[in-house]
Coordinates of C-alpha atoms in Angstrom, one line a residue:
M1 CA 32.6 -3.7 -3.5
K2 CA 29.1 -5.0 -2.6
Q3 CA 26.5 -3.4 -4.8
M4 CA 23.7 -1.6 -3.1
R5 CA 20.0 -1.6 -3.9
L6 CA 18.1 1.6 -4.6
A7 CA 14.4 2.4 -4.6
V8 CA 12.3 5.6 -4.5
R9 CA 9.2 6.3 -2.6
F10 CA 6.7 8.7 -4.1
P11 CA 6.5 11.5 -1.6
G12 CA 3.1 11.8 0.0
A13 CA 1.1 12.3 3.2
D14 CA 3.8 13.3 5.6
S15 CA 5.9 16.3 6.6
T16 CA 8.8 15.2 4.3
T17 CA 7.0 16.7 1.3
V18 CA 7.1 20.4 0.3
R19 CA 3.7 21.3 -1.2
G20 CA 2.6 24.4 -3.1
G21 CA 5.1 26.4 -5.1
H22 CA 8.8 25.7 -4.8
R23 CA 8.8 23.6 -7.9
S24 CA 6.3 21.2 -6.4
G25 CA 4.0 19.5 -8.9
G26 CA 0.6 17.7 -8.5
Q27 CA 0.1 14.9 -6.1
I28 CA -2.6 13.2 -8.2
D29 CA -1.5 14.0 -11.8
F30 CA -0.3 11.0 -13.6
S31 CA 2.6 13.1 -15.1
S32 CA 4.0 13.4 -11.6
F33 CA 4.1 9.7 -11.0
A34 CA 5.4 9.0 -14.5
H35 CA 8.2 11.6 -14.2
L36 CA 9.5 10.1 -10.9
A37 CA 9.3 6.5 -12.2
R38 CA 11.1 7.3 -15.4
T39 CA 13.8 9.2 -13.5
A40 CA 14.2 6.1 -11.2
E41 CA 14.5 3.8 -14.2
R42 CA 17.0 6.2 -15.8
G43 CA 19.0 5.8 -12.6
K44 CA 18.7 2.0 -12.8
F45 CA 16.8 1.8 -9.5
D46 CA 15.4 -1.5 -8.3
F47 CA 11.8 -0.3 -7.8
F48 CA 9.4 2.6 -7.4
F49 CA 7.4 2.5 -4.2
L50 CA 3.9 4.0 -3.8
A51 CA 3.2 4.2 -0.1
G52 CA 0.4 5.9 1.9
E53 CA -2.3 3.4 0.8
G54 CA -5.4 3.7 2.9
P55 CA -9.1 4.2 2.4
R56 CA -9.3 7.0 5.0
P57 CA -7.2 10.2 5.3
R58 CA -6.0 11.1 8.8
E59 CA -8.2 13.6 10.6
H60 CA -7.6 16.6 12.8
H61 CA -10.4 18.1 15.0
G62 CA -12.8 15.9 13.0
R63 CA -11.7 17.3 9.7
T64 CA -9.2 15.9 7.1
H65 CA -5.7 16.9 8.1
D66 CA -3.8 19.0 5.5
L67 CA -1.2 16.2 5.2
G68 CA -3.8 13.5 4.7
V69 CA -5.2 14.5 1.4
A70 CA -2.3 13.5 -0.8
D71 CA -1.0 10.2 -2.1
R72 CA -4.3 8.4 -2.0
P73 CA -5.0 7.1 -5.5
E74 CA -5.8 3.4 -5.7
P75 CA -2.2 2.0 -5.9
L76 CA -2.4 -1.0 -8.1
T77 CA -4.4 0.8 -10.8
L78 CA -1.7 3.5 -10.8
L79 CA 1.1 1.0 -11.0
G80 CA -0.6 -0.7 -13.9
A81 CA -0.5 2.6 -15.8
L82 CA 3.2 3.0 -14.8
A83 CA 4.0 -0.4 -16.2
A84 CA 3.1 0.9 -19.6
V85 CA 5.6 3.8 -19.4
T86 CA 8.6 1.9 -17.9
D87 CA 10.4 -1.3 -19.0
R88 CA 12.6 -2.6 -16.1
L89 CA 11.7 -0.7 -13.0
G90 CA 10.0 -2.7 -10.2
L91 CA 6.6 -1.4 -9.1
A92 CA 5.7 -1.7 -5.4
A93 CA 2.5 -0.6 -3.7
A94 CA 1.4 -0.6 0.0
V95 CA -1.8 -2.5 0.3
D96 CA -3.5 -3.3 3.6
A97 CA -3.8 -6.9 4.8
T98 CA -6.3 -6.0 7.5
D99 CA -9.2 -4.8 5.4
N100 CA -8.7 -6.7 2.1
E101 CA -9.2 -10.3 1.2
P102 CA -6.6 -12.8 -0.1
Y103 CA -8.3 -14.0 -3.4
E104 CA -9.1 -10.5 -4.8
L105 CA -5.7 -8.9 -3.8
A106 CA -3.7 -11.9 -5.0
R107 CA -5.5 -11.8 -8.3
R108 CA -4.8 -8.0 -8.7
L109 CA -1.1 -8.4 -7.8
A110 CA -0.7 -11.4 -10.1
T111 CA -2.3 -9.4 -12.9
L112 CA 0.1 -6.5 -12.4
D113 CA 3.0 -8.9 -12.4
H114 CA 2.0 -10.3 -15.8
L115 CA 1.3 -6.9 -17.3
S116 CA 4.7 -5.6 -16.1
G117 CA 6.7 -8.6 -17.1
G118 CA 7.5 -9.7 -13.6
R119 CA 8.1 -6.3 -11.8
A120 CA 5.3 -6.2 -9.2
A121 CA 5.8 -6.0 -5.4
W122 CA 3.4 -5.8 -2.5
H123 CA 4.3 -3.8 0.6
V124 CA 2.2 -5.6 3.3
V125 CA 0.8 -3.2 5.8
T126 CA -1.8 -3.4 8.6
S127 CA -4.3 -0.8 9.7
P128 CA -2.6 1.3 12.4
D129 CA -5.7 2.2 14.4
A130 CA -9.5 1.8 14.5
P131 CA -10.5 4.9 12.4
T132 CA -8.3 3.9 9.4
G133 CA -10.6 1.1 8.3
E134 CA -14.0 2.3 9.5
D135 CA -15.3 2.9 6.0
V136 CA -14.5 -0.6 4.7
R137 CA -14.4 -3.0 7.7
R138 CA -17.3 -5.4 8.2
G139 CA -16.5 -6.2 11.8
G140 CA -14.6 -4.8 14.8
H141 CA -11.0 -3.5 14.7
L142 CA -8.3 -6.0 15.2
D143 CA -5.7 -5.5 18.0
R144 CA -2.1 -5.3 17.1
A145 CA -1.1 -8.9 17.7
E146 CA -4.1 -10.2 15.7
R147 CA -3.4 -7.9 12.8
Y148 CA 0.0 -9.5 12.4
T149 CA -1.4 -13.1 12.6
R150 CA -3.9 -12.1 10.0
A151 CA -1.2 -10.6 7.8
A152 CA 1.0 -13.7 8.1
E153 CA -1.9 -16.0 7.1
F154 CA -2.9 -13.5 4.3
V155 CA 0.5 -13.7 2.7
A156 CA 0.7 -17.5 3.0
T157 CA -2.8 -17.8 1.4
A158 CA -1.8 -15.5 -1.4
R159 CA 1.2 -17.6 -2.1
E160 CA -0.9 -20.7 -2.1
L161 CA -3.1 -19.0 -4.8
W162 CA -0.1 -18.0 -6.9
D163 CA 1.2 -21.6 -6.7
S164 CA -2.1 -23.1 -7.7
W165 CA -1.0 -22.9 -11.3
T166 CA 1.9 -25.1 -12.3
P167 CA 5.0 -23.5 -13.9
E168 CA 3.9 -25.1 -17.1
G169 CA 0.6 -23.2 -17.0
T170 CA -1.8 -25.8 -15.7
P171 CA -4.5 -24.6 -13.2
R172 CA -5.2 -26.7 -10.1
P173 CA -8.0 -26.3 -7.5
F174 CA -6.9 -24.6 -4.2
A175 CA -8.3 -24.9 -0.7
H176 CA -7.2 -23.0 2.4
T177 CA -8.7 -23.3 5.9
G178 CA -7.2 -21.3 8.7
Q179 CA -7.9 -18.9 11.6
H180 CA -8.9 -15.9 9.4
F181 CA -9.6 -17.4 6.0
D182 CA -11.6 -20.4 4.6
I183 CA -11.6 -20.3 0.8
S184 CA -11.5 -22.8 -2.0
G185 CA -11.9 -22.8 -5.8
E186 CA -9.7 -22.1 -8.8
F187 CA -7.4 -19.1 -9.3
T188 CA -7.8 -17.3 -12.6
V189 CA -4.3 -16.0 -13.2
P190 CA -1.3 -18.2 -14.2
R191 CA 2.0 -18.2 -12.4
S192 CA 3.7 -14.9 -13.1
P193 CA 7.1 -14.3 -14.8
Q194 CA 8.9 -14.0 -11.5
G195 CA 7.0 -16.8 -9.8
H196 CA 5.4 -14.6 -7.1
P197 CA 5.2 -10.8 -6.7
V198 CA 8.0 -9.6 -4.4
V199 CA 6.8 -9.1 -0.8
L200 CA 7.9 -6.0 1.2
H201 CA 7.3 -5.2 4.9
S202 CA 8.4 -2.4 7.3
G203 CA 10.3 -3.9 10.1
D204 CA 11.3 -1.5 12.8
S205 CA 9.1 -3.0 15.6
D206 CA 9.8 -6.4 17.1
E207 CA 6.6 -7.7 15.5
G208 CA 7.6 -6.2 12.2
R209 CA 11.0 -7.7 12.2
E210 CA 9.7 -11.2 13.0
F211 CA 7.1 -10.9 10.3
A212 CA 9.7 -9.8 7.8
A213 CA 12.0 -12.7 8.7
S214 CA 9.2 -15.2 8.2
A215 CA 7.4 -13.9 5.1
A216 CA 9.1 -10.9 3.4
D217 CA 11.6 -10.6 0.5
V218 CA 12.5 -7.0 1.4
V219 CA 12.3 -5.3 4.8
L220 CA 12.1 -1.5 4.9
T221 CA 13.6 0.2 8.0
R222 CA 14.4 3.6 9.4
H223 CA 17.5 4.4 11.5
R224 CA 19.4 7.6 12.3
T225 CA 22.9 6.2 13.0
L226 CA 25.2 3.6 11.6
E227 CA 25.2 1.7 14.9
D228 CA 21.4 1.6 14.9
G229 CA 21.4 0.2 11.4
Q230 CA 24.0 -2.4 12.2
A231 CA 22.0 -3.6 15.2
L232 CA 18.7 -3.9 13.2
Y233 CA 20.5 -5.5 10.3
A234 CA 22.1 -8.2 12.5
D235 CA 18.9 -8.8 14.4
V236 CA 16.6 -9.3 11.5
K237 CA 19.1 -11.4 9.5
A238 CA 19.6 -13.6 12.6
R239 CA 15.9 -14.4 12.7
L240 CA 15.8 -15.9 9.3
A241 CA 17.3 -19.3 10.3
A242 CA 14.3 -20.1 12.4
Y243 CA 12.3 -20.1 9.2
G244 CA 14.8 -22.1 7.2
R245 CA 16.0 -19.1 5.3
Q246 CA 19.4 -17.7 4.4
P247 CA 20.7 -14.2 5.1
D248 CA 20.6 -13.3 1.3
D249 CA 16.9 -14.3 1.2
L250 CA 15.9 -11.0 2.8
T251 CA 17.1 -7.5 1.5
V252 CA 17.3 -4.8 4.2
M253 CA 16.6 -1.3 2.8
A254 CA 16.7 1.9 4.9
G255 CA 14.5 4.9 4.2
V256 CA 16.6 8.1 3.7
T257 CA 16.1 11.7 2.7
V258 CA 18.9 13.5 0.8
V259 CA 19.8 17.2 0.4
L260 CA 22.6 18.0 -2.0
G261 CA 24.8 21.1 -2.5
D262 CA 27.9 21.8 -4.4
T263 CA 29.7 21.7 -1.1
D264 CA 28.8 20.3 2.3
A265 CA 28.2 23.8 3.7
E266 CA 25.9 24.7 0.9
A267 CA 24.0 21.5 1.4
Q268 CA 23.5 22.4 5.1
E269 CA 22.1 25.8 4.1
N270 CA 19.7 24.1 1.6
A271 CA 18.6 21.7 4.3
A272 CA 17.8 24.4 6.8
A273 CA 15.8 26.3 4.2
L274 CA 13.9 23.1 3.2
R275 CA 13.0 22.3 6.8
R276 CA 11.3 25.7 7.1
L277 CA 9.2 25.0 4.0
Q278 CA 8.1 21.5 5.2
V279 CA 6.1 22.7 8.2
S280 CA 3.6 25.5 7.7
P281 CA 1.9 27.4 10.6
R282 CA -1.3 25.6 9.7
N283 CA 0.1 22.1 10.0
A284 CA 2.5 22.8 12.9
L285 CA 0.0 22.2 15.7
P286 CA -1.1 18.6 15.0
A287 CA 2.3 17.2 16.0
P288 CA 2.3 18.6 19.6
E289 CA -1.4 18.0 19.8
Q290 CA -0.9 14.3 19.0
V291 CA 1.7 13.8 21.8
R292 CA -0.2 16.0 24.3
G293 CA -3.8 14.7 23.5
R294 CA -5.0 18.3 23.9
D295 CA -6.5 20.9 21.6
L296 CA -4.0 23.6 21.0
S297 CA -5.8 25.5 18.3
P298 CA -6.2 28.7 20.3
Y299 CA -2.4 29.1 20.6
D300 CA -0.2 30.9 18.1
P301 CA 2.2 28.4 16.4
E302 CA 4.7 31.3 15.9
R303 CA 5.1 31.7 19.7
P304 CA 6.7 29.3 22.2
P305 CA 4.4 26.4 23.2
P306 CA 2.0 26.9 26.1
G307 CA 2.9 25.3 29.4
V308 CA 0.1 22.8 29.4
G309 CA 0.4 19.1 30.2
P310 CA -1.0 16.1 28.5
G311 CA -4.8 16.1 28.1
P312 CA -7.6 13.5 27.7
E313 CA -8.0 13.4 23.9
P314 CA -5.9 10.5 22.6
D315 CA -7.8 10.4 19.3
L316 CA -7.5 14.1 18.5
V317 CA -5.4 13.2 15.4
R318 CA -6.9 10.1 13.8
G319 CA -5.7 7.8 11.0
R320 CA -2.0 7.6 11.9
A321 CA 0.1 5.6 14.4
R322 CA 0.4 7.4 17.8
T323 CA 3.7 8.3 19.4
A324 CA 4.8 5.3 21.6
D325 CA 5.5 7.4 24.7
P326 CA 3.4 10.7 24.3
L327 CA 4.3 12.0 27.8
R328 CA 8.0 11.7 27.2
A329 CA 7.7 13.2 23.7
A330 CA 5.7 16.2 25.1
D331 CA 8.2 16.8 27.9
T332 CA 11.1 16.6 25.5
R333 CA 9.6 19.1 23.0
R334 CA 8.6 21.5 25.7
A335 CA 12.1 21.4 27.3
S336 CA 13.7 21.9 23.9
S337 CA 11.5 24.9 23.2
E338 CA 12.1 26.4 26.6
A339 CA 15.8 26.0 26.2
T340 CA 16.0 27.5 22.8
G341 CA 13.1 30.0 22.9
L342 CA 11.8 28.6 19.6
A343 CA 8.2 28.9 18.6
V344 CA 5.9 25.9 18.3
R345 CA 6.5 25.7 14.5
R346 CA 10.3 25.9 14.8
T347 CA 10.2 23.2 17.5
V348 CA 8.2 20.9 15.3
V349 CA 10.5 21.7 12.4
E350 CA 13.6 20.7 14.4
A351 CA 11.9 17.6 15.9
T352 CA 10.3 16.0 12.9
T353 CA 12.0 17.1 9.6
R354 CA 15.7 16.3 10.1
Q355 CA 17.1 15.0 6.8
S356 CA 19.1 11.7 6.8
L357 CA 22.0 12.7 4.5
V358 CA 23.1 16.2 3.8
G359 CA 26.2 17.1 1.7
S360 CA 27.9 17.2 -1.6
P361 CA 27.4 14.3 -4.0
E362 CA 30.7 12.8 -3.0
T363 CA 29.8 13.0 0.7
V364 CA 26.4 11.4 0.2
A365 CA 27.8 8.7 -2.0
T366 CA 30.4 7.8 0.6
A367 CA 27.8 7.7 3.4
L368 CA 25.6 5.3 1.4
E369 CA 28.5 3.1 0.7
T370 CA 29.6 3.1 4.3
F371 CA 26.2 1.8 5.5
V372 CA 26.3 -1.0 3.0
T373 CA 29.9 -2.1 3.6
A374 CA 29.4 -1.9 7.4
E375 CA 26.3 -4.1 7.1
A376 CA 23.8 -1.5 8.3
A377 CA 21.7 -1.9 5.1
D378 CA 21.7 -3.7 1.8
G379 CA 20.2 -0.6 0.1
F380 CA 18.1 2.5 0.5
V381 CA 14.6 3.8 -0.3
L382 CA 15.0 7.5 -1.2
V383 CA 12.1 9.8 -0.1
P384 CA 12.3 13.0 -2.2
H385 CA 11.1 16.3 -0.8
L386 CA 9.6 17.5 -4.1
T387 CA 7.0 16.1 -6.4
P388 CA 7.9 15.0 -9.1
G389 CA 11.5 16.3 -9.6
G390 CA 13.0 15.6 -6.2
L391 CA 15.0 12.6 -7.5
D392 CA 16.5 14.3 -10.5
D393 CA 19.7 15.7 -8.8
F394 CA 20.4 12.4 -7.0
V395 CA 20.2 10.5 -10.3
D396 CA 22.3 13.1 -12.2
R397 CA 24.9 13.7 -9.5
V398 CA 25.1 10.8 -7.1
V399 CA 24.3 7.7 -9.1
P400 CA 27.2 8.3 -11.6
L401 CA 29.6 8.4 -8.7
L402 CA 28.3 5.1 -7.2
Q403 CA 28.5 3.5 -10.7
E404 CA 32.1 4.7 -11.2
R405 CA 33.1 3.3 -7.8
G406 CA 31.4 -0.1 -8.6
S407 CA 28.9 0.2 -5.7
F408 CA 25.8 0.4 -7.9
R409 CA 24.8 -1.2 -11.2
S410 CA 25.5 0.6 -14.5
A411 CA 22.8 -1.4 -16.4
Y412 CA 20.0 -3.8 -15.6
T413 CA 21.1 -7.4 -16.1
G414 CA 17.6 -9.0 -15.8
T415 CA 14.0 -8.1 -16.6
T416 CA 12.2 -9.0 -13.3
L417 CA 12.3 -7.3 -9.9
R418 CA 13.6 -10.5 -8.3
S419 CA 16.5 -10.4 -10.7
H420 CA 17.3 -6.8 -9.8
L421 CA 17.3 -7.8 -6.1
G422 CA 19.4 -10.9 -6.6
H423 CA 16.6 -13.2 -5.4
A424 CA 15.8 -16.6 -6.9
E425 CA 12.4 -17.4 -8.2
P426 CA 10.3 -19.0 -5.4
V427 CA 10.2 -22.8 -5.5
W428 CA 6.8 -24.0 -6.7
K429 CA 4.8 -25.6 -3.9
G430 CA 1.7 -26.7 -5.8

């Protein structure tokens, strides 16, 4: 049986996470990060993923949104600390390619790769909208297409820097001249234990898939059904040939949330209770406001939504990607609420917090294996609902089943993240 890859994302600035009470720990305490990372390593996971990087929290009515205050420590500093309390687990961080510069970021990533013994990974992200980078950007905001061309050149430049030292440890001068960067000099960090840090990218959009096929080692995806997963998997793997790459050069990992119970029925009950905890009355309104572009603060979130159409305030919720078709989303949610009689908060709960996999450990294990054997994914990034103990049950109850069935490793066989993923060290291009 093909063995799957597993990673865990530290739960952060989104409606997935349950905050306050209900066994939820601190979002900034190092003990929270360390607990989750150690649990993932105990489960022989490939890597720990710290998402949500960004210099600016999302805003709501000109104030920081409740869900935008968490998961904002400087990621590479934090991963450096986690390198000291783990031995084999890969360490991945989302770092923006729109508002950083290649030399400095390549140096920080190479340093982390050395300190961790070859376990560093970089999730390449771009600023989703103008407000996100206002507090660091020197010039104007880049449009979507240009953000991707900058990101592609950024990754290529970083790899040139990582290759400016020979595998034997000899530094060589570098020089890069392109559309976005014109730099030269000498890099200060030798080639790392795995050659280069692993490059991750999220690839649901057409631009994201193309970028992943051209430049990434791992592509992170989201899909609801097996058929959606198979279509994305086939599409992104087919794009690799245009860049001289083979299907195994890119690992496809789907983001999933899991709710367990002793039985499937109990798991469904647990999932329903969890969804009610994820969306509080206070943070229920921003979701419909985002799709309607209208201030709904005078309305009671515990009553059915008002019959008001889309308004003129597209930037009411700032610092996050907007819904692709807000008019359609608004109409869909209004129709759902009218048909069910649900209040605004319950409508948001049902529309935004559905868990991916709900069932007994046996049911969840079988579902994960089905996705991999049907070529809908090579593995999964688990997004726990609780900080920091949300991965404990999965590692204790699902991972042993996967190991018994031969669909997941029982022990690490290498020391670097590339070895965990089954990727060869990059060919030196100095």
